[in-house]
Amino acid sequence: MDLTDLEPVERRSTAAIVADRIRTAIMRGTFPPGTQLGEVELAARLGVSRGPLREAMQRLVAEGLLRSERHRGLFVRDLDAADVRDIYHARASVERAAGLLLLDGDREAAADRLDAALAVMAGAAAAGDPAAVADADHAFHAEFVAASGSPRLRRMADGLLVETRMCLAALQQTAPPSAGLLAEHRELCEAVRAGDRDRLTAVLEAHMADAVGRLLAPSAVPGASLPA
Amino acid sequence: MDLTDLEPVERRSTAAIVADRIRTAIMRGTFPPGTQLGEVELAARLGVSRGPLREAMQRLVAEGLLRSERHRGLFVRDLDAADVRDIYHARASVERAAGLLLLDGDREAAADRLDAALAVMAGAAAAGDPAAVADADHAFHAEFVAASGSPRLRRMADGLLVETRMCLAALQQTAPPSAGLLAEHRELCEAVRAGDRDRLTAVLEAHMADAVGRLLAPSAVPGASLPA
DNA sequence: GAGGGGTAGATTGTTGACAATCATACGAGC
DNA sequence: GCTCGTATGATTGTCAACAATCTACCCCTC
């Protein structure tokens, strides 16, 4: 009997579960930026009392997803153009660090993991499912940083990826054109496998800059805009 | 009348205030890693009910300072040698990104702000106050990242700095030898003023590597050690 | 008609009590 | 003597009620 497979039973707190639900909803654009989250209604909808719900909210406040105004309520943090730039810049820094760590570790294993994520993305793109492509994009970058083995880089990246999804949702751009996107990710993967440091950082930087450009360019989607 | 000086009144939530208090206590080593934080006692000591206290705890859990075990309690997260390396590596990445941003901005203004922090550190070193030196060190790096103008880098750096203090407290090394420390910070400041990119990143990297080496070297302080 | 003051409704903040779960100590059985 | 089962005390998880505050509306005054 292999004891290494025996993971401790998952006993997460109710607050953690509730936080996950709300985080996902914010990410998917169910609660657009600026929305006030009423406690009683949310608690009723989630089937919990206001106590655990408030605990979950505090978690999301700490993550920077919610903004708390005393005696007034909790609001989904609104993002402007400067935030979009800041998010992608921070992501570039974190993923660069993770990428360099990747090069020092087991490159082949990491590249294989990334290939798997890439396959999912390719499948979603082929199926023409924009939401699935966005999910795969998210998963790829999460995997990229996770493979570095740094818990803190992972934590920071996860937070930034959630904010990224918020931006996409706010702009109704669930997925950028998947043709170039797929190629950029594939290149990232190849750079890891090849152990090419300069290429990796360059591609990463370009990937982020491209994304910012796409998001901040005057969108053709009506009603999809960011303040200032 | 200058309206720019009129900041909105500070009306932070009770949970935020409580979280600050506990965070500081953890940082200072009042609650060593592994300590269980009983809710009733803490609430009584802080003069609040268990509700707001639990909200504050969730915040600290989200920040990664506390570890929550369902129906068992909240514990101060314990750090091992791998964590120390991870913390400083993540700090190096974040501060590098902030530093590069600094070079593109108003270098002179940033250098002036850093000089002020440096002066405080020099004063503390001259007074032979190890705790004050540690505070000044913390403040310098916080200022360094804050001056970059990136809210997300700032948030991440603040979290990492708190963890840094946890390490120092756990090792009873409130302050490393202040002679070399002061010089390293001064060099960082000068690199910013000069706009020397390569020097800045090199010094930063060395500064972090030095710190890890100091912390993980077999300490002469009895009873001050980290697991595995 | 514009501005100030007051009131009513709704929402958040806080509290104390109750239920569920866990850790420890004790005793029975093998 | 060791192990298993049980009871007890303490701690956490959850809830519903109360208090404080804010927003919006109406009315009065100038």
Coordinates of C-alpha atoms (C1' of nucleotides) in Angstrom, one line a residue:
Chain A
M1 CA 0.0 0.0 0.0
D2 CA 1.4 3.3 -1.1
L3 CA 1.0 5.8 1.7
T4 CA 2.3 8.7 -0.4
D5 CA -1.1 8.7 -2.2
L6 CA -2.9 9.2 1.0
E7 CA -3.5 12.9 1.2
P8 CA -5.1 14.4 4.3
V9 CA -8.9 14.7 3.9
E10 CA -9.9 18.0 2.6
R11 CA -11.6 19.9 5.4
R12 CA -11.7 23.4 4.3
S13 CA -13.5 26.0 6.3
T14 CA -16.9 27.3 5.2
A15 CA -15.4 30.7 4.7
A16 CA -12.9 29.3 2.2
I17 CA -15.6 27.6 0.2
V18 CA -17.8 30.7 0.2
A19 CA -14.8 32.8 -0.8
D20 CA -14.1 30.5 -3.7
R21 CA -17.7 30.8 -5.0
I22 CA -17.7 34.5 -4.8
R23 CA -14.2 34.8 -6.3
T24 CA -15.3 32.7 -9.2
A25 CA -18.4 34.8 -9.7
I26 CA -16.4 38.0 -9.7
M27 CA -13.9 36.4 -12.1
R28 CA -16.6 35.4 -14.5
G29 CA -18.2 38.8 -14.5
T30 CA -21.3 37.8 -12.6
F31 CA -20.6 40.7 -10.3
P32 CA -19.2 43.5 -12.4
P33 CA -16.8 46.0 -10.9
G34 CA -18.5 48.5 -8.6
T35 CA -21.3 46.1 -7.7
Q36 CA -22.3 46.2 -4.1
L37 CA -22.6 42.8 -2.5
G38 CA -25.5 42.8 0.0
E39 CA -24.8 40.4 2.8
V40 CA -28.3 39.1 3.5
E41 CA -29.1 38.3 -0.1
L42 CA -25.7 36.7 -0.7
A43 CA -25.9 34.7 2.5
A44 CA -29.4 33.4 1.6
R45 CA -28.3 32.5 -1.9
L46 CA -25.3 30.5 -0.7
G47 CA -27.3 28.9 2.1
V48 CA -25.1 30.2 5.0
S49 CA -25.5 32.7 7.7
R50 CA -24.0 36.2 7.6
G51 CA -21.2 35.2 9.9
P52 CA -19.3 32.8 7.6
L53 CA -20.2 35.0 4.7
R54 CA -18.5 38.0 6.3
E55 CA -15.5 36.0 7.0
A56 CA -15.3 35.0 3.4
M57 CA -15.6 38.6 2.4
Q58 CA -12.7 39.7 4.6
R59 CA -10.6 37.1 2.8
L60 CA -11.5 38.6 -0.6
V61 CA -10.8 42.1 0.8
A62 CA -7.3 40.9 1.7
E63 CA -6.9 39.5 -1.8
G64 CA -7.7 42.9 -3.2
L65 CA -10.8 41.8 -5.0
L66 CA -13.2 43.7 -2.8
R67 CA -13.2 47.1 -1.3
S68 CA -14.8 47.6 2.1
E69 CA -16.5 50.9 3.1
R70 CA -17.5 50.9 6.8
H71 CA -21.2 51.0 7.5
R72 CA -21.7 51.2 3.7
G73 CA -20.9 47.8 2.3
L74 CA -18.6 45.8 0.2
F75 CA -18.0 46.6 -3.5
V76 CA -16.3 44.8 -6.3
R77 CA -13.1 46.6 -6.9
D78 CA -13.2 48.6 -10.1
L79 CA -10.3 48.6 -12.5
D80 CA -9.1 51.3 -14.8
A81 CA -6.5 51.3 -17.6
A82 CA -3.7 51.9 -15.1
D83 CA -4.8 48.8 -13.2
V84 CA -4.7 46.7 -16.4
R85 CA -1.1 47.9 -17.0
D86 CA -0.2 47.2 -13.4
I87 CA -1.6 43.7 -13.4
Y88 CA 0.2 42.6 -16.5
H89 CA 3.4 44.3 -15.4
A90 CA 3.2 42.5 -12.1
R91 CA 2.4 39.3 -13.9
A92 CA 5.4 39.7 -16.2
S93 CA 7.7 40.1 -13.1
V94 CA 6.3 37.1 -11.3
E95 CA 6.2 34.8 -14.3
R96 CA 9.7 35.9 -15.3
A97 CA 10.9 34.8 -11.9
A98 CA 9.0 31.6 -12.1
G99 CA 10.4 31.0 -15.6
L100 CA 14.0 31.4 -14.5
L101 CA 13.4 29.0 -11.7
L102 CA 11.9 26.6 -14.2
L103 CA 15.1 26.7 -16.2
D104 CA 17.2 25.7 -13.2
G105 CA 14.9 22.7 -12.4
D106 CA 13.6 19.8 -14.4
R107 CA 12.9 21.5 -17.7
E108 CA 11.6 18.5 -19.5
A109 CA 9.1 17.6 -16.8
A110 CA 7.9 21.2 -16.7
A111 CA 7.6 21.4 -20.5
D112 CA 5.5 18.2 -20.5
R113 CA 3.1 19.7 -17.9
L114 CA 2.9 22.8 -20.0
D115 CA 2.3 20.8 -23.2
A116 CA -0.7 19.1 -21.5
A117 CA -2.2 22.6 -20.7
L118 CA -1.4 23.6 -24.3
A119 CA -3.3 20.6 -25.6
V120 CA -6.4 21.6 -23.6
M121 CA -6.1 25.1 -25.0
A122 CA -5.8 23.8 -28.6
G123 CA -8.9 21.7 -28.1
A124 CA -10.9 24.6 -26.8
A125 CA -9.7 26.8 -29.7
A126 CA -10.6 24.1 -32.2
A127 CA -14.0 23.8 -30.6
G128 CA -14.5 27.6 -30.9
D129 CA -15.3 27.9 -27.2
P130 CA -14.0 31.3 -26.1
A131 CA -14.7 30.7 -22.4
A132 CA -12.8 27.4 -22.5
V133 CA -9.9 29.2 -24.2
A134 CA -9.8 31.8 -21.4
D135 CA -9.9 29.0 -18.8
A136 CA -7.1 27.2 -20.6
D137 CA -5.0 30.4 -20.8
H138 CA -5.5 30.9 -17.1
A139 CA -4.6 27.2 -16.4
F140 CA -1.5 27.4 -18.5
H141 CA -0.1 30.4 -16.7
A142 CA -1.1 28.9 -13.3
E143 CA 0.7 25.7 -14.2
F144 CA 3.7 27.7 -15.5
V145 CA 4.2 29.4 -12.1
A146 CA 3.2 26.3 -10.1
A147 CA 5.9 24.3 -11.9
S148 CA 8.5 26.6 -10.5
G149 CA 7.9 25.1 -7.1
S150 CA 7.8 28.5 -5.4
P151 CA 4.7 28.7 -3.1
R152 CA 4.9 32.5 -2.9
L153 CA 5.3 33.1 -6.6
R154 CA 2.4 30.7 -7.0
R155 CA 0.2 32.6 -4.5
M156 CA 1.0 36.0 -6.1
A157 CA 0.4 34.7 -9.6
D158 CA -2.9 33.1 -8.7
G159 CA -4.1 36.4 -7.3
L160 CA -3.0 38.3 -10.4
L161 CA -4.6 35.7 -12.7
V162 CA -7.9 36.3 -11.0
E163 CA -7.6 40.0 -11.6
T164 CA -6.7 39.3 -15.2
R165 CA -10.0 37.4 -15.6
M166 CA -11.8 40.3 -14.0
C167 CA -10.4 42.6 -16.7
L168 CA -11.4 40.2 -19.5
A169 CA -14.9 39.8 -18.1
A170 CA -15.3 43.6 -17.7
L171 CA -14.3 44.0 -21.3
Q172 CA -16.4 41.1 -22.5
Q173 CA -13.2 39.7 -24.1
T174 CA -13.5 36.2 -22.8
A175 CA -10.8 35.2 -25.2
P176 CA -8.4 37.1 -27.5
P177 CA -7.9 35.8 -31.0
S178 CA -6.8 32.2 -30.4
A179 CA -4.5 31.8 -33.4
G180 CA -1.7 34.0 -32.2
L181 CA -2.4 33.2 -28.5
L182 CA -1.8 29.5 -29.0
A183 CA 1.5 30.2 -30.9
E184 CA 2.8 32.5 -28.2
H185 CA 2.1 29.9 -25.5
R186 CA 3.7 27.2 -27.6
E187 CA 6.8 29.3 -28.0
L188 CA 6.9 29.9 -24.2
C189 CA 6.8 26.1 -23.8
E190 CA 9.6 25.5 -26.3
A191 CA 11.8 28.1 -24.7
V192 CA 11.5 26.3 -21.4
R193 CA 12.3 22.9 -23.0
A194 CA 15.3 24.5 -24.8
G195 CA 16.5 26.2 -21.7
D196 CA 16.8 29.4 -23.6
R197 CA 16.8 32.1 -21.0
D198 CA 16.9 35.2 -23.2
R199 CA 14.2 33.9 -25.5
L200 CA 11.9 32.9 -22.6
T201 CA 12.1 36.3 -20.9
A202 CA 11.7 38.1 -24.3
V203 CA 8.6 36.0 -25.3
L204 CA 7.1 36.4 -21.8
E205 CA 7.5 40.2 -21.9
A206 CA 6.1 40.4 -25.4
H207 CA 3.2 38.2 -24.4
M208 CA 2.2 40.5 -21.6
A209 CA 2.7 43.7 -23.6
D210 CA 0.5 42.2 -26.4
A211 CA -2.2 41.4 -23.9
V212 CA -2.2 45.0 -22.5
G213 CA -2.3 46.4 -26.0
R214 CA -5.3 44.2 -27.0
L215 CA -7.2 45.1 -23.9
L216 CA -6.6 48.8 -23.9
A217 CA -7.1 49.3 -27.7
P218 CA -10.5 50.9 -28.4
S219 CA -12.7 47.8 -28.3
A220 CA -15.2 47.1 -31.0
V221 CA -17.5 45.5 -28.4
P222 CA -20.2 48.0 -27.5
G223 CA -20.5 49.0 -23.9
A224 CA -17.2 47.4 -23.0
S225 CA -15.0 50.1 -21.7
L226 CA -12.9 51.0 -18.7
P227 CA -12.9 54.3 -16.9
A228 CA -10.0 56.7 -17.4
Chain B
M1 CA -7.8 76.4 1.4
D2 CA -6.0 73.5 -0.1
L3 CA -8.4 70.7 -0.7
T4 CA -5.6 68.3 -1.8
D5 CA -4.6 67.9 1.9
L6 CA -8.1 66.8 2.8
E7 CA -8.0 63.1 2.9
P8 CA -11.1 61.1 3.4
V9 CA -11.5 60.3 7.1
E10 CA -10.0 57.0 8.0
R11 CA -12.9 54.6 8.8
R12 CA -11.3 51.2 8.7
S13 CA -13.3 48.2 9.7
T14 CA -12.7 46.7 13.1
A15 CA -11.5 43.5 11.4
A16 CA -8.7 45.5 9.6
I17 CA -7.6 47.1 12.9
V18 CA -7.6 43.7 14.7
A19 CA -5.7 42.1 11.8
D20 CA -3.1 44.8 12.0
R21 CA -2.5 44.2 15.7
I22 CA -2.2 40.5 15.3
R23 CA 0.0 40.8 12.2
T24 CA 2.4 43.1 14.2
A25 CA 2.4 40.7 17.1
I26 CA 3.3 37.8 14.8
M27 CA 5.9 39.9 13.0
R28 CA 7.5 40.8 16.4
G29 CA 7.6 37.2 17.4
T30 CA 5.1 37.6 20.2
F31 CA 3.3 34.6 18.7
P32 CA 6.1 32.2 17.5
P33 CA 5.4 29.9 14.5
G34 CA 3.2 27.0 15.4
T35 CA 1.4 28.9 18.1
Q36 CA -2.3 28.2 18.3
L37 CA -4.4 31.4 18.6
G38 CA -7.4 30.8 20.9
E39 CA -10.3 32.9 19.8
V40 CA -11.8 33.6 23.2
E41 CA -8.6 34.7 24.9
L42 CA -7.5 36.9 21.9
A43 CA -10.9 38.5 21.6
A44 CA -11.0 39.3 25.3
R45 CA -7.5 40.7 25.2
L46 CA -8.3 42.9 22.2
G47 CA -11.7 44.0 23.6
V48 CA -13.8 42.7 20.8
S49 CA -16.2 39.9 20.3
R50 CA -15.4 36.7 18.5
G51 CA -17.1 37.8 15.3
P52 CA -14.8 40.6 14.3
L53 CA -11.9 38.6 15.5
R54 CA -12.7 35.7 13.3
E55 CA -13.0 38.1 10.3
A56 CA -9.6 39.5 11.1
M57 CA -8.2 35.9 11.2
Q58 CA -9.6 35.1 7.8
R59 CA -7.7 38.1 6.5
L60 CA -4.4 36.8 7.9
V61 CA -5.2 33.4 6.5
A62 CA -5.6 34.9 3.1
E63 CA -2.2 36.7 3.6
G64 CA -0.6 33.4 4.3
L65 CA 0.4 34.2 7.9
L66 CA -2.0 31.9 9.6
R67 CA -3.0 28.3 8.8
S68 CA -6.5 27.2 9.5
E69 CA -7.5 23.7 10.6
R70 CA -11.2 23.1 10.7
H71 CA -12.6 22.5 14.2
R72 CA -9.1 22.6 15.5
G73 CA -8.0 26.2 15.4
L74 CA -5.8 28.8 13.8
F75 CA -2.0 28.4 14.0
V76 CA 0.9 30.7 13.2
R77 CA 2.4 29.4 10.0
D78 CA 5.7 27.8 10.6
L79 CA 8.7 28.5 8.3
D80 CA 11.5 26.2 7.4
A81 CA 14.7 26.8 5.5
A82 CA 13.0 26.4 2.1
D83 CA 10.5 29.1 3.1
V84 CA 13.4 31.5 3.9
R85 CA 14.9 30.9 0.5
D86 CA 11.5 31.3 -1.1
I87 CA 10.7 34.5 0.6
Y88 CA 13.9 36.2 -0.3
H89 CA 13.8 34.9 -3.8
A90 CA 10.3 36.3 -4.3
R91 CA 11.4 39.5 -2.7
A92 CA 14.3 39.7 -5.1
S93 CA 11.9 39.3 -8.0
V94 CA 9.4 41.9 -6.8
E95 CA 12.0 44.4 -5.8
R96 CA 13.8 44.0 -9.0
A97 CA 10.6 44.8 -10.9
A98 CA 10.0 47.8 -8.7
G99 CA 13.6 49.0 -9.1
L100 CA 13.3 48.9 -12.9
L101 CA 10.1 50.9 -12.7
L102 CA 11.9 53.3 -10.4
L103 CA 14.6 53.9 -13.1
D104 CA 11.9 54.8 -15.6
G105 CA 10.3 57.3 -13.3
D106 CA 11.5 60.3 -11.3
R107 CA 14.8 58.8 -10.1
E108 CA 15.8 61.9 -8.1
A109 CA 12.6 62.0 -6.1
A110 CA 12.8 58.3 -5.4
A111 CA 16.4 58.5 -4.3
D112 CA 15.5 61.4 -2.0
R113 CA 12.8 59.3 -0.4
L114 CA 15.2 56.4 0.0
D115 CA 17.8 58.7 1.5
A116 CA 15.3 59.7 4.2
A117 CA 14.7 56.1 5.1
L118 CA 18.5 55.6 5.0
A119 CA 19.0 58.4 7.5
V120 CA 16.6 56.7 9.9
M121 CA 18.5 53.5 9.6
A122 CA 21.8 55.2 10.2
G123 CA 20.4 56.8 13.3
A124 CA 19.2 53.5 14.6
A125 CA 22.5 51.9 13.9
A126 CA 24.4 54.6 15.6
A127 CA 22.1 54.3 18.6
G128 CA 22.8 50.6 18.7
D129 CA 19.1 49.7 18.6
P130 CA 18.8 46.4 16.8
A131 CA 14.9 46.5 16.7
A132 CA 15.0 50.0 15.3
V133 CA 17.5 48.9 12.6
A134 CA 15.2 46.1 11.7
D135 CA 12.2 48.5 11.5
A136 CA 14.3 50.9 9.3
D137 CA 15.3 48.0 7.0
H138 CA 11.7 47.0 6.7
A139 CA 10.7 50.6 6.0
F140 CA 13.5 51.2 3.4
H141 CA 12.4 48.2 1.3
A142 CA 8.7 49.1 1.7
E143 CA 9.5 52.6 0.5
F144 CA 11.6 51.3 -2.3
V145 CA 8.7 49.3 -3.8
A146 CA 6.1 51.9 -2.9
A147 CA 8.1 54.5 -4.8
S148 CA 7.7 52.4 -8.0
G149 CA 4.0 53.4 -8.0
S150 CA 2.8 49.9 -8.6
P151 CA 0.0 49.0 -6.2
R152 CA 0.3 45.3 -6.8
L153 CA 4.1 45.2 -6.4
R154 CA 3.6 47.2 -3.2
R155 CA 1.0 44.7 -1.9
M156 CA 3.1 41.7 -2.7
A157 CA 6.2 43.3 -1.2
D158 CA 4.4 44.3 2.0
G159 CA 3.3 40.7 2.5
L160 CA 6.8 39.4 1.9
L161 CA 8.3 41.9 4.3
V162 CA 6.0 40.7 7.0
E163 CA 7.2 37.2 6.4
T164 CA 10.7 38.4 6.5
R165 CA 10.2 39.8 9.9
M166 CA 8.7 36.5 11.0
C167 CA 11.9 34.8 10.0
L168 CA 14.1 37.3 11.8
A169 CA 12.0 37.0 14.9
A170 CA 12.0 33.3 14.8
L171 CA 15.8 33.4 14.6
Q172 CA 16.1 36.1 17.2
Q173 CA 18.1 38.0 14.7
T174 CA 16.3 41.3 15.0
A175 CA 19.1 43.0 13.1
P176 CA 22.0 41.7 11.1
P177 CA 25.4 43.4 11.5
S178 CA 24.5 47.0 10.7
A179 CA 27.8 48.1 9.2
G180 CA 27.5 46.1 5.9
L181 CA 23.8 46.4 5.9
L182 CA 23.9 50.2 5.8
A183 CA 26.4 50.2 3.0
E184 CA 24.4 47.8 0.9
H185 CA 21.3 50.0 1.2
R186 CA 23.3 53.1 0.4
E187 CA 24.6 51.4 -2.7
L188 CA 21.0 50.6 -3.7
C189 CA 20.0 54.2 -3.3
E190 CA 23.0 55.4 -5.4
A191 CA 22.3 53.0 -8.2
V192 CA 18.8 54.4 -8.4
R193 CA 20.0 58.0 -8.5
A194 CA 22.6 57.1 -11.1
G195 CA 20.0 55.2 -13.2
D196 CA 22.4 52.3 -13.4
R197 CA 20.2 49.3 -14.3
D198 CA 22.8 46.5 -14.2
R199 CA 24.3 47.7 -10.9
L200 CA 20.9 48.0 -9.3
T201 CA 19.8 44.5 -10.1
A202 CA 23.2 43.1 -9.2
V203 CA 23.2 44.8 -5.8
L204 CA 19.6 43.8 -5.2
E205 CA 20.3 40.2 -6.0
A206 CA 23.4 40.2 -3.8
H207 CA 21.6 41.9 -0.9
M208 CA 19.0 39.1 -0.9
A209 CA 21.5 36.3 -1.3
D210 CA 23.5 37.7 1.6
A211 CA 20.4 37.8 3.8
V212 CA 19.6 34.2 3.1
G213 CA 23.2 33.2 3.8
R214 CA 23.2 35.0 7.1
L215 CA 19.9 33.6 8.2
L216 CA 20.6 30.0 7.2
A217 CA 24.1 29.9 8.5
P218 CA 24.4 28.0 11.7
S219 CA 23.4 30.6 14.2
A220 CA 25.3 31.2 17.3
V221 CA 22.2 32.1 19.2
P222 CA 21.1 29.2 21.3
G223 CA 17.6 27.8 20.7
A224 CA 17.2 29.8 17.5
S225 CA 16.8 27.4 14.7
L226 CA 14.5 26.5 11.9
P227 CA 13.2 23.0 11.1
A228 CA 14.6 21.0 8.2
Chain C
dG1 C1' -37.8 77.1 -5.9
dA2 C1' -33.6 76.1 -3.3
dG3 C1' -31.6 74.7 0.9
dG4 C1' -31.6 72.7 5.5
dG5 C1' -33.4 69.6 8.9
dG6 C1' -35.7 65.5 10.3
dT7 C1' -37.6 60.9 9.8
dA8 C1' -38.2 56.1 8.1
dG9 C1' -36.4 52.2 6.0
dA10 C1' -32.7 49.4 5.0
dT11 C1' -28.0 47.7 5.7
dT12 C1' -24.1 46.9 8.3
dG13 C1' -21.6 46.0 12.8
dT14 C1' -21.6 43.5 17.1
dT15 C1' -22.9 40.5 20.5
dG16 C1' -24.1 36.4 23.2
dA17 C1' -26.0 31.8 23.0
dC18 C1' -26.4 27.2 21.0
dA19 C1' -24.7 23.2 18.3
dA20 C1' -21.0 20.4 16.6
dT21 C1' -16.5 18.7 16.8
dC22 C1' -12.0 17.7 18.8
dA23 C1' -8.4 16.5 22.5
dT24 C1' -7.6 14.5 26.8
dA25 C1' -8.1 11.4 30.6
dC26 C1' -10.1 7.5 32.5
dG27 C1' -11.6 2.7 32.9
dA28 C1' -12.9 -1.9 30.9
dG29 C1' -11.5 -5.8 28.4
dC30 C1' -8.1 -8.8 26.3
Chain D
dG1 C1' 0.6 -4.2 30.0
dC2 C1' -1.5 -2.7 26.0
dT3 C1' -5.5 -1.5 23.3
dC4 C1' -9.9 0.0 22.6
dG5 C1' -14.1 2.4 24.0
dT6 C1' -16.2 6.1 26.6
dA7 C1' -17.0 10.3 29.0
dT8 C1' -15.7 15.0 29.9
dG9 C1' -14.0 19.6 29.1
dA10 C1' -12.7 22.9 26.0
dT11 C1' -12.7 25.0 21.5
dT12 C1' -14.5 26.0 17.2
dG13 C1' -18.6 26.8 13.9
dT14 C1' -23.0 28.8 13.3
dC15 C1' -26.9 31.3 14.0
dA16 C1' -30.5 34.9 15.1
dA17 C1' -31.4 39.1 17.6
dC18 C1' -29.9 43.8 18.9
dA19 C1' -27.5 48.3 18.2
dA20 C1' -25.4 51.7 15.2
dT21 C1' -25.0 53.9 11.0
dC22 C1' -26.1 55.3 6.4
dT23 C1' -29.2 56.5 2.4
dA24 C1' -33.3 58.4 0.5
dC25 C1' -37.3 60.8 0.9
dC26 C1' -40.4 64.2 2.7
dC27 C1' -41.4 68.5 4.9
dC28 C1' -40.6 72.9 6.5
dT29 C1' -38.4 77.4 6.1
dC30 C1' -36.5 81.2 3.7

